[in-house]
Coordinates of C-alpha atoms and ligand atoms in Angstrom, one line a residue:
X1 CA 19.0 -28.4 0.3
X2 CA 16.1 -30.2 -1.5
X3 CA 14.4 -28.2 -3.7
X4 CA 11.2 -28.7 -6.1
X5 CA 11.6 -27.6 -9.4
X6 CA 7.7 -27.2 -10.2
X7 CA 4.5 -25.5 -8.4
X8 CA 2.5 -26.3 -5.6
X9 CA -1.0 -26.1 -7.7
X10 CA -4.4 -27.7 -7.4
X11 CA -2.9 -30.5 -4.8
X12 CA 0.0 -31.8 -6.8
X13 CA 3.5 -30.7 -8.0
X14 CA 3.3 -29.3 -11.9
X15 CA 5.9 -28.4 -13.9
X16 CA 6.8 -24.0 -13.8
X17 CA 5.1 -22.6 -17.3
X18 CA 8.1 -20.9 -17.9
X19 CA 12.5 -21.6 -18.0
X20 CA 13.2 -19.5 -15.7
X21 CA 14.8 -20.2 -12.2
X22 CA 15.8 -18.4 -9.3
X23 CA 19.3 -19.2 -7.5
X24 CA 18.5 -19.1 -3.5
X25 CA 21.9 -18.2 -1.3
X26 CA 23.3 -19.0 1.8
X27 CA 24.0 -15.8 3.2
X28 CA 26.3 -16.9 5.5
X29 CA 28.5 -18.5 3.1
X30 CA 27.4 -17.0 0.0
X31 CA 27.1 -20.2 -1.3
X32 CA 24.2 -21.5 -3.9
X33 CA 22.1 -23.6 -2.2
X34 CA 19.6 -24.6 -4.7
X35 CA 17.3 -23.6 -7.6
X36 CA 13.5 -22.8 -7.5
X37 CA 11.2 -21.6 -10.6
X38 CA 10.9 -18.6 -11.3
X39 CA 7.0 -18.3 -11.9
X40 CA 5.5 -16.4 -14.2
X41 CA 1.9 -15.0 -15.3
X42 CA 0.7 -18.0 -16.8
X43 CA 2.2 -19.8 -13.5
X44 CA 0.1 -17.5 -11.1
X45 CA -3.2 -17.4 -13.7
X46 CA -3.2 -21.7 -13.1
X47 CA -3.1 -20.9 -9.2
X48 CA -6.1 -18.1 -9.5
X49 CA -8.2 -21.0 -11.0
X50 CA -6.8 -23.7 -9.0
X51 CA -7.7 -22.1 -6.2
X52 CA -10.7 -20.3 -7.6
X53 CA -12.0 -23.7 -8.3
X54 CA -11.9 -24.7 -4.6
X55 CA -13.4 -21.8 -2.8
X56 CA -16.9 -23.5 -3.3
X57 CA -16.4 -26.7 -1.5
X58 CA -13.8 -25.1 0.9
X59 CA -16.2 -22.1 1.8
X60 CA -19.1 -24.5 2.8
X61 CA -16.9 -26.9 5.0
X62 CA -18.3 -26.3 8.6
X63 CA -15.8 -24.5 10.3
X64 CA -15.3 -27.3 12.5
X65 CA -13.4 -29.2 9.8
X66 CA -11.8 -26.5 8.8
X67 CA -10.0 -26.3 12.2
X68 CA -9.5 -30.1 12.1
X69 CA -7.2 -29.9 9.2
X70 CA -5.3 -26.4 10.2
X71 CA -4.7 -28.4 13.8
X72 CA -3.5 -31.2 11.0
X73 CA -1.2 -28.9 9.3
X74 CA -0.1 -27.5 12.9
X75 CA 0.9 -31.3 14.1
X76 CA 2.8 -31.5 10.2
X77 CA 5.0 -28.2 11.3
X78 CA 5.6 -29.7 14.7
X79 CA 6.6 -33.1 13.6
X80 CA 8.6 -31.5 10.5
X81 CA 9.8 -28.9 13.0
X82 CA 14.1 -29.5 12.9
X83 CA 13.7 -29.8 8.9
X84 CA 12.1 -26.5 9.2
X85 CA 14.9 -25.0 11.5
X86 CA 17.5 -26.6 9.7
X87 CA 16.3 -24.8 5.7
X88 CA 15.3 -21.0 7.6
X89 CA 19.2 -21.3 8.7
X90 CA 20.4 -22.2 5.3
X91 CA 18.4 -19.2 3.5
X92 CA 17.7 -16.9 5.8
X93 CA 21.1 -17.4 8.2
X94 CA 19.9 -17.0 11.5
X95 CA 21.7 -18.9 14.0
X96 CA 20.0 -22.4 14.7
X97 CA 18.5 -21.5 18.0
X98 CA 16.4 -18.8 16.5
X99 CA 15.3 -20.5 13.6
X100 CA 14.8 -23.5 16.6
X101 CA 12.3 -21.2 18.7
X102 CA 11.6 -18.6 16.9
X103 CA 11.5 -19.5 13.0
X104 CA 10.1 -23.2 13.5
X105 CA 8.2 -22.5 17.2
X106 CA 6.0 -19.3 16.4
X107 CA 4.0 -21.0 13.3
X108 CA 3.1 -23.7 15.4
X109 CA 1.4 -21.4 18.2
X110 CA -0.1 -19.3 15.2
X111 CA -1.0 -22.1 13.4
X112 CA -2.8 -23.7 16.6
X113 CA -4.6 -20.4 17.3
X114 CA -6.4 -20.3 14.6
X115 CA -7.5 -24.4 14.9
X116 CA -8.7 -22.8 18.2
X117 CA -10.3 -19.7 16.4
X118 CA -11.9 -21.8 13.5
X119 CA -13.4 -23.7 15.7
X120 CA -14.9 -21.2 18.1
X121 CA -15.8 -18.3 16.0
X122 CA -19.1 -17.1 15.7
X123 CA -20.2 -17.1 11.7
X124 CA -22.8 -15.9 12.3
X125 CA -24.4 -12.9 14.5
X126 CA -27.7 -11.2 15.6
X127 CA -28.5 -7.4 15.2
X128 CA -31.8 -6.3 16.2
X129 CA -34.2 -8.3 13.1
X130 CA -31.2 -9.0 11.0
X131 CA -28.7 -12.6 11.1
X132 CA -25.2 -11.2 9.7
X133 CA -23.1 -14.2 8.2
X134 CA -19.6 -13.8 7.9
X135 CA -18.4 -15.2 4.6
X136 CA -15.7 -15.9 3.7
X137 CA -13.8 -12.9 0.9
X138 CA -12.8 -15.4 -1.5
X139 CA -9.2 -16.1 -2.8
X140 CA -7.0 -14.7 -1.3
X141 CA -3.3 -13.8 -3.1
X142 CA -1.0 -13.8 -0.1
X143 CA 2.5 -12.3 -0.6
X144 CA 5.0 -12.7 1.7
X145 CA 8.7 -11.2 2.8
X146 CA 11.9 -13.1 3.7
X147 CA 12.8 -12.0 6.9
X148 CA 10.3 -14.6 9.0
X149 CA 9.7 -17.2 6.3
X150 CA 7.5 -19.0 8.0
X151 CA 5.7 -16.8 10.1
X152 CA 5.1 -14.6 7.5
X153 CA 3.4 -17.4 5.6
X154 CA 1.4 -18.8 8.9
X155 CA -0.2 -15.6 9.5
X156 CA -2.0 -15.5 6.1
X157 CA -2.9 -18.6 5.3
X158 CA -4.1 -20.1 8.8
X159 CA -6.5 -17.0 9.4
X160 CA -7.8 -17.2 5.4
X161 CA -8.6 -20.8 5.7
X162 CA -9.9 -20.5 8.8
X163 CA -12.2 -18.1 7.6
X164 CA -13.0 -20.4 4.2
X165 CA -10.9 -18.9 1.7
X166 CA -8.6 -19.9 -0.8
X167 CA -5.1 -18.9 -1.5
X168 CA -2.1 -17.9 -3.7
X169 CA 1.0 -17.5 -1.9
X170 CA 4.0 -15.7 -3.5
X171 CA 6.7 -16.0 -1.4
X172 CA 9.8 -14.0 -1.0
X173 CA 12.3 -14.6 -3.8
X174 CA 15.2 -15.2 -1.2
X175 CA 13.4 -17.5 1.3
X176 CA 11.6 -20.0 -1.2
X177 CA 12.6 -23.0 -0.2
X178 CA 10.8 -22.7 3.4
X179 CA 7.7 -21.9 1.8
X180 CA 8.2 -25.2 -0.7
X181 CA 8.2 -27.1 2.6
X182 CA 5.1 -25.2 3.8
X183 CA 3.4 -26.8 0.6
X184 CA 4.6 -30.3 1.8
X185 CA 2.9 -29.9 5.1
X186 CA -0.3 -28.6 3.7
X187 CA -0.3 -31.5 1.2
X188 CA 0.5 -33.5 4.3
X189 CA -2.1 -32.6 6.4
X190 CA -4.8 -33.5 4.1
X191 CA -6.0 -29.9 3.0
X192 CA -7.9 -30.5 0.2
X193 CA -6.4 -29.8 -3.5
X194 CA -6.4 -25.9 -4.5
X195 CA -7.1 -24.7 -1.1
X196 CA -3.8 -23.8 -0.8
X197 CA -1.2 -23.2 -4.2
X198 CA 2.4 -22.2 -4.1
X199 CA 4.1 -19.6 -7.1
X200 CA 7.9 -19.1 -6.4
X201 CA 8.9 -16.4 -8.2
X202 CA 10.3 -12.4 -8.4
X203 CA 8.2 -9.2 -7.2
X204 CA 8.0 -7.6 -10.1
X205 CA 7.0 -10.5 -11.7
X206 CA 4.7 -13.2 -10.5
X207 CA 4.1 -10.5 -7.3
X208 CA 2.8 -8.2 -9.5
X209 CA 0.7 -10.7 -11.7
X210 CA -0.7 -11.9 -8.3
X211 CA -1.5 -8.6 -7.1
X212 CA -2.8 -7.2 -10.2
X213 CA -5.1 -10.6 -10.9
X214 CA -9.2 -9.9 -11.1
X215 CA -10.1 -12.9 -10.0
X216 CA -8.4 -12.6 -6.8
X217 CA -10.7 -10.9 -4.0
X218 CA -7.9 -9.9 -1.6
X219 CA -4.8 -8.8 -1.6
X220 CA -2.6 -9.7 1.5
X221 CA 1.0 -7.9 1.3
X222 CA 3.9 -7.5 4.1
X223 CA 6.6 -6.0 2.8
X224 CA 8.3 -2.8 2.0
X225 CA 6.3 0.6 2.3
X226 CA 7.1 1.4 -1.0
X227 CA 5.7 -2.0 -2.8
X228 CA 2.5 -1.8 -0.3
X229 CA 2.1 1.7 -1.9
X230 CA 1.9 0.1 -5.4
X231 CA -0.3 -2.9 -4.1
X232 CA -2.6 -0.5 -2.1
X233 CA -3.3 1.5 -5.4
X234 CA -3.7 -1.3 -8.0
X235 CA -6.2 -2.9 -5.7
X236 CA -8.0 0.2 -4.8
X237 CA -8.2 0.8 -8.7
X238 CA -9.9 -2.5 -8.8
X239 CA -11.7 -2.2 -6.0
X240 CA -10.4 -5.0 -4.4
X241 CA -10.0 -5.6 -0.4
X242 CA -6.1 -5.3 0.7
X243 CA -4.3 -5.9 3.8
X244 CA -0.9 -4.0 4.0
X245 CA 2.2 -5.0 6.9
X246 CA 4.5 -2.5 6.3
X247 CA 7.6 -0.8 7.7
X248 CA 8.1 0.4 11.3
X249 CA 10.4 2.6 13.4
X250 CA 9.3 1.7 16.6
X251 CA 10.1 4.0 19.4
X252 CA 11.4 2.2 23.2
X253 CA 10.5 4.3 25.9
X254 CA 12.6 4.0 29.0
X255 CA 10.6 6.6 31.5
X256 CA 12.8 7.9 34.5
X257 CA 11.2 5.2 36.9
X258 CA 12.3 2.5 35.4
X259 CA 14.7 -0.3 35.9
X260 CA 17.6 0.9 33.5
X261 CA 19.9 -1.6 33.3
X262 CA 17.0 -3.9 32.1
X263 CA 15.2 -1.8 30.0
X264 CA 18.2 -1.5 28.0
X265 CA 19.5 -4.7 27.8
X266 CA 16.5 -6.5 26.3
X267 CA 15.7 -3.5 24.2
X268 CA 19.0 -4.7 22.9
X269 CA 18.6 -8.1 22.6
X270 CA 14.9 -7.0 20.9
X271 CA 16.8 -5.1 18.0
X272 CA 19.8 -8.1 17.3
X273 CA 17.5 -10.6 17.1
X274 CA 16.9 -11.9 13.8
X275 CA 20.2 -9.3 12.6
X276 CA 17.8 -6.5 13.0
X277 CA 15.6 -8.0 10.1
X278 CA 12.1 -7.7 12.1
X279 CA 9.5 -4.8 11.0
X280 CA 8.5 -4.3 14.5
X281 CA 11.9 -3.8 15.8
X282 CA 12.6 -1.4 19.0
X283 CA 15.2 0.8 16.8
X284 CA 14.9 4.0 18.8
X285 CA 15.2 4.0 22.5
X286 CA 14.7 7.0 23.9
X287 CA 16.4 7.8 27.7
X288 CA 15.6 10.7 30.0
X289 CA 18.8 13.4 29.9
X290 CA 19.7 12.3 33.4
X291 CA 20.2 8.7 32.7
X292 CA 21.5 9.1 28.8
X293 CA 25.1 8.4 29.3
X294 CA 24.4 5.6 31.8
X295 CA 22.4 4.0 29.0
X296 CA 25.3 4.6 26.3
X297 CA 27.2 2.8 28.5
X298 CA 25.3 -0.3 29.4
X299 CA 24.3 -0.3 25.7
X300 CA 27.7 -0.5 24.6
X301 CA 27.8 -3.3 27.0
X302 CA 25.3 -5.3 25.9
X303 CA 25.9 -4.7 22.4
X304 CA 29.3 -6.5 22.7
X305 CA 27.4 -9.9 23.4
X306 CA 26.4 -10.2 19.7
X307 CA 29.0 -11.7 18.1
X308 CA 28.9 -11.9 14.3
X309 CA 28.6 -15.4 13.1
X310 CA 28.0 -16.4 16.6
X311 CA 24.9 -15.3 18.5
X312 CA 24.0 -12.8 15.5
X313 CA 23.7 -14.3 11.6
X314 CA 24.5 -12.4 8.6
X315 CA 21.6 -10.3 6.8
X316 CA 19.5 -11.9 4.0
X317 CA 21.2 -10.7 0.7
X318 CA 24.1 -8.4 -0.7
X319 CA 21.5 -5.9 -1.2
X320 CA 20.7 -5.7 2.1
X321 CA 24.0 -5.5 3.6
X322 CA 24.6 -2.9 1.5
X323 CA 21.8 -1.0 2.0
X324 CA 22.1 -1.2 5.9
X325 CA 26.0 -0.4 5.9
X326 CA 24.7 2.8 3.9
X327 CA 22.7 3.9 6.6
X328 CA 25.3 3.5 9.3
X329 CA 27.3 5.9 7.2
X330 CA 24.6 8.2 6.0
X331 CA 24.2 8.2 10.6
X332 CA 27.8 9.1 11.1
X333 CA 28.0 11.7 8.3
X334 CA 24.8 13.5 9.9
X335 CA 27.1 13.9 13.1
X336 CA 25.6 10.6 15.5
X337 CA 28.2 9.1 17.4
X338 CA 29.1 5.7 16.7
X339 CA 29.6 3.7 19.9
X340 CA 29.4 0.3 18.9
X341 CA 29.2 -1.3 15.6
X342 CA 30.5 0.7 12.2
X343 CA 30.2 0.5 8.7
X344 CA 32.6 -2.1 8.0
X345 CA 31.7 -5.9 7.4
X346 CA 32.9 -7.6 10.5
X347 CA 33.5 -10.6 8.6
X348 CA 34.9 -11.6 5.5
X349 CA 32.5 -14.0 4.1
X350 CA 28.5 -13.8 4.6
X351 CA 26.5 -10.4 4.3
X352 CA 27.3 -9.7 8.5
X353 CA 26.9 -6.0 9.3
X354 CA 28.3 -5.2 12.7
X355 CA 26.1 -4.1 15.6
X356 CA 26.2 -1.0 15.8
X357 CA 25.0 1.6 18.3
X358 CA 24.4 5.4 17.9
X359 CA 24.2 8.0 20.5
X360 CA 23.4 11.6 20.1
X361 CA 20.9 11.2 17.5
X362 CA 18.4 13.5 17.0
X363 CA 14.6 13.0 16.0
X364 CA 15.3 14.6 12.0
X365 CA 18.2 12.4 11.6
X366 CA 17.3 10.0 8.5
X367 CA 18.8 6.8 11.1
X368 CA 15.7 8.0 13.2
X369 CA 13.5 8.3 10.2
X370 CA 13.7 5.6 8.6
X371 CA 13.8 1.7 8.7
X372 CA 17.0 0.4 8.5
X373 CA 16.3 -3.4 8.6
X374 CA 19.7 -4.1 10.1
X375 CA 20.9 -4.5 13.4
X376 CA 21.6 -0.8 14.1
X377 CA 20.1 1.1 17.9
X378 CA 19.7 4.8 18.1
X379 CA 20.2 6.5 21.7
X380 CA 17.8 9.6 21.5
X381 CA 17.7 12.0 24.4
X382 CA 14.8 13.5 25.5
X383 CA 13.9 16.0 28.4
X384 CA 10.3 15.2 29.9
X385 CA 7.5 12.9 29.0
X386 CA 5.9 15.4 26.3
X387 CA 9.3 15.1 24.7
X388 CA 10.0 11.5 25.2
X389 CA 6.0 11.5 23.2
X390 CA 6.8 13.7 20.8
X391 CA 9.9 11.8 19.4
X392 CA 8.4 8.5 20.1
X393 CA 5.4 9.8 17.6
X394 CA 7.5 11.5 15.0
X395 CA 8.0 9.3 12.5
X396 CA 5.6 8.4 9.4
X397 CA 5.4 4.7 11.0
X398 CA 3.3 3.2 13.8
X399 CA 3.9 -0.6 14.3
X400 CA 4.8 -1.3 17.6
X401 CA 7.2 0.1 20.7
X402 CA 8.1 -0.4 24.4
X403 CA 7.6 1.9 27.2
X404 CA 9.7 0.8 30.7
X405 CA 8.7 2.5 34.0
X406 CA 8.7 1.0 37.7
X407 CA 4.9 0.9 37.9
X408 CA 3.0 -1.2 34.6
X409 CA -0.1 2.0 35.3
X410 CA 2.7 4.4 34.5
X411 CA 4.0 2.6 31.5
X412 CA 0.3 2.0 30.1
X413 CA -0.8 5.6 30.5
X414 CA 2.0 6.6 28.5
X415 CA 1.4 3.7 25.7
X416 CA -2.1 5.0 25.3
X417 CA -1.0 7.9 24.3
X418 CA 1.1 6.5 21.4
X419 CA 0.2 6.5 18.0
X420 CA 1.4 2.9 17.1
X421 CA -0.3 -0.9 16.9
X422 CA 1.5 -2.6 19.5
X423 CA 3.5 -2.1 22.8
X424 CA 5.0 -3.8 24.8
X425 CA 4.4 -2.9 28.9
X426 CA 7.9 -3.6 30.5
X427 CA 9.1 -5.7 28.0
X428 CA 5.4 -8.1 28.0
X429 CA 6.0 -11.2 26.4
X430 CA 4.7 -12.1 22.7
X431 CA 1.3 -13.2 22.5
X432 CA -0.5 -14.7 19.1
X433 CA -3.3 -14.1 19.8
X434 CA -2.7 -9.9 20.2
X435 CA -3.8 -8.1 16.7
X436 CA -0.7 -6.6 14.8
X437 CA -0.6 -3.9 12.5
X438 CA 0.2 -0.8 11.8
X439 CA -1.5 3.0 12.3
X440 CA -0.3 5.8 9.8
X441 CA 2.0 4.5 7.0
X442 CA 3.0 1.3 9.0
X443 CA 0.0 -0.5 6.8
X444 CA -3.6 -0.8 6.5
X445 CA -5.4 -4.1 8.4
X446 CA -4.5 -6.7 11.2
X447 CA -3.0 -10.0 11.8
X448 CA -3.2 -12.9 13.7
X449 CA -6.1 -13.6 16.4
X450 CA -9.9 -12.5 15.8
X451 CA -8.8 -9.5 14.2
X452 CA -6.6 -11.4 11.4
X453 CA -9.0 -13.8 11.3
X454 CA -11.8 -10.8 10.4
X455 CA -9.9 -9.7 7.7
X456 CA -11.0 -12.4 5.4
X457 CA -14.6 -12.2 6.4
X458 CA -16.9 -10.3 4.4
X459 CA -20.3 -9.6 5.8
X460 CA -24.1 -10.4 4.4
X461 CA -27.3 -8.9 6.7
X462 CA -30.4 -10.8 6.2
X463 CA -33.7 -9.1 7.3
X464 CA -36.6 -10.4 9.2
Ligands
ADP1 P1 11.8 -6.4 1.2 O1 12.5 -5.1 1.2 O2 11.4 -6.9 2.5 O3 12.4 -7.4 0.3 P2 9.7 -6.1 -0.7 O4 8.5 -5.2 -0.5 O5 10.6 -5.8 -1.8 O6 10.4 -6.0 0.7 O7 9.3 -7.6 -0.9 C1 8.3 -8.2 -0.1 C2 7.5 -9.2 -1.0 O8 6.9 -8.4 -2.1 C3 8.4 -10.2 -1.7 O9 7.7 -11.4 -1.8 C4 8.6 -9.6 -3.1 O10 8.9 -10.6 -4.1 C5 7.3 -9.0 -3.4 N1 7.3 -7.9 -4.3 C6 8.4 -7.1 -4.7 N2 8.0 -6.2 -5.7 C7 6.7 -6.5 -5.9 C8 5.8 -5.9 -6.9 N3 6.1 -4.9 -7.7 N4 4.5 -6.5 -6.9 C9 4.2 -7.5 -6.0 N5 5.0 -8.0 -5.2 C10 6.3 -7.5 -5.1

């Protein structure tokens, strides 16, 4: 894999301040694939200025030419669209179809939304005697987690230029070399220099240095809930704007009424994709008593389609192999049933965890508490719809869900009443232009659409 042994700063390729490098794996194959700098402070404090120095002329570009060169960078990430695929496979390990559609595909639509958005947003509104402007928040340091590597990217840095700002972006330490190539296409399409800098490097490290830095004017984190906490609190200390994606436990609904057989399936298919590695993930479905061991069984079912190296890739890291294998034995040890799936690696080589399915878990159980990030389902039972909303409510997340019933009235009464940012109606199909985010400790802000694009607006009133 091609690799760039420097920054992405100020418009050009500059050598990393420090020695330090960073070894990006194959998980598949646990093999080395290549090197990247590992940035430091001094690397990130160039990119503040860098882009700090751009804001100016970036900020006063009419937004019409602000969407002409995000629609530029959208055609680059078209054209450049099998390289993409072909580098989210090698670091990330998703089979090639999903990096194909999924990995490579959703930027584009994201990235082509907001070329739409810059374009037609209103910068500026009317209240009673006063003209509100919508400026931009300044520059923005965007960091980013490995399980999309693209999208993950996409979603902060189309909206922030959109709205005139400037940006850092620290990506994830195992996914670096998709975000290098995110730099080639920016350079590509003509953005102009600092608008947009690149600093590979650790969390702890160049995250923290990003996170922590006073001249940056917004914080934009996805991630774990535990680093979002530490983000959240440095930047309120500074009293700095922050955006927070954060875990999720999301609940899947399947209401008496509905069509079973394909409720389950894709609620299935919703949690292997991507090995489980997707914040927003359907982990829990919850089935009335009736139908529970009809469910089991046409879970087990579809589970057995997800074949390990096949139709479902490896997780990211060790770390994460581990840490999901722990859970499926911390859910057998707590007394769920394992019907699918198990602690052991299914394969020898790669970080694979095999599917795995639990019934007769209960809402306390820490498999139905917390995020596993691995592809791991949990069959919860539940009597009657207060039940079924009670469960589907008690976690400390709120990022998304599904509710299934035969009518779509009877599925949306019963999504109103959850306390999450997202559901999908009968399994509705993705849309980038819907706002996504999280209520309670699933984060703090929106992205993509209007509402992402908001978040890097600040507001000034003048009187009349
Ligand atoms: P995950 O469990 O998905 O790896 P993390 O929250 O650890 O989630 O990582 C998400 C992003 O946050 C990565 O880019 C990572 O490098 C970065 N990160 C990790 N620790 C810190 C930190 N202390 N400060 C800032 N960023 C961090």
């Amino acid at each position: 894999m091609k690799a760039h042994d420097g920054m992405y700063i100020g418009g050009q390729w500059r050598p990393a301040r420090g020695p330090d490098t960073i070894a990006v794996v194959n998980p598949a194959d646990e093999q080395v694939i290549a090197h990247v700098p590992a940035g430091t402070a001094d690397d990130v404090d160039d990119a503040v200025r860098a882009a700090r120095g751009a804001l100016p002329g970036w900020a006063a570009t009419p937004p019409a030419e602000r969407a002409a060169r995000i629609a530029a960078l959208r055609d680059v990430l078209v054209a450049r669209a099998d390289e993409i695929a072909e580098t989210v496979t090698a670091e990330l390990g998703s089979p090639l179809q999903l990096s194909q559609t999924v990995h490579a595909g959703v930027p584009v639509l994201v990235a082509g939304s907001y070329a739409e958005l810059a374009a037609s947003y209103s910068f500026e509104e009317k209240a009673g005697n006063s003209t509100v402007l919508l400026e931009p928040v300044g520059v923005v340091g965007a960091i980013t987690p490995w399980n999309y590597p693209l999208h993950q990217v996409v979603a902060k840095v189309a909206p922030a230029l959109a709205a005139g700002c400037t940006v850092v972006l620290k990506p994830a330490e195992d996914t670096p070399l998709t975000a290098q190539l995110f730099a080639e296409a920016v350079d590509e399409a003509g953005l102009p220099a600092g608008v947009f800098n690149l600093v590979t490097g650790l969390g702890p490290v160049a995250g923290q240095a990003l996170a922590a830095h006073e001249d940056v004017d917004l914080v934009s984190f996805t991630g774990s809930t535990a680093i979002g906490r530490q983000i959240g609190a440095t930047a309120g200390g500074a009293v700095k704007r922050v955006a927070l994606e954060l875990g999720g436990k999301s609940a899947n609904v399947i209401l008496p009424s509905a069509d079973l057989a394909k409720a389950v399936k894709v609620g299935i298919a919703n949690v292997m994709s991507n090995s489980g590695q997707t914040c927003s993930a359907w982990t829990r479905m919850l089935v009335h008593k009736d139908q529970y061991d009809e469910a089991v069984a046409l879970a087990r079912a579809a589970v057995a389609k997800y074949v390990p190296g096949e139709r479902i890739g490896p997780l990211v890291s060790a770390k994460q192999q581990q840490r999901v294998r722990g859970y499926i034995e911390r859910g057998v040890a707590e007394g769920a049933r394992l019907v699918a799936g198990g602690p052991e690696a299914p394969r020898e080589t790669g970080y694979y965890v095999s599917p795995t399915v639990f019934a007769d878990v209960t809402p306390e159980m820490t498999i139905a508490q917390e995020e596993i990030f691995g592809p791991v389902v949990s069959l919860l039972k539940y009597e009657d719809e207060d039940d079924a909303l009670r469960i589907a409510n008690g976690t400390v997340y709120g990022l998304a869900g599904a509710v299934w019933a035969a009518d779509e009235a009877e599925a949306a009464a019963f999504a109103r009443r959850m306390d999450t940012g997202q559901v999908d109606i009968n399994g509705g199909r993705f849309n980038p232009l819907a706002p996504f985010g999280g209520y309670k400790q699933s984060g703090v802000g929106r992205e993509l659409g209007a509402h992402g694009l908001s978040e890097y607006l600040q507001t000034k009133s003048l009187q009349f």
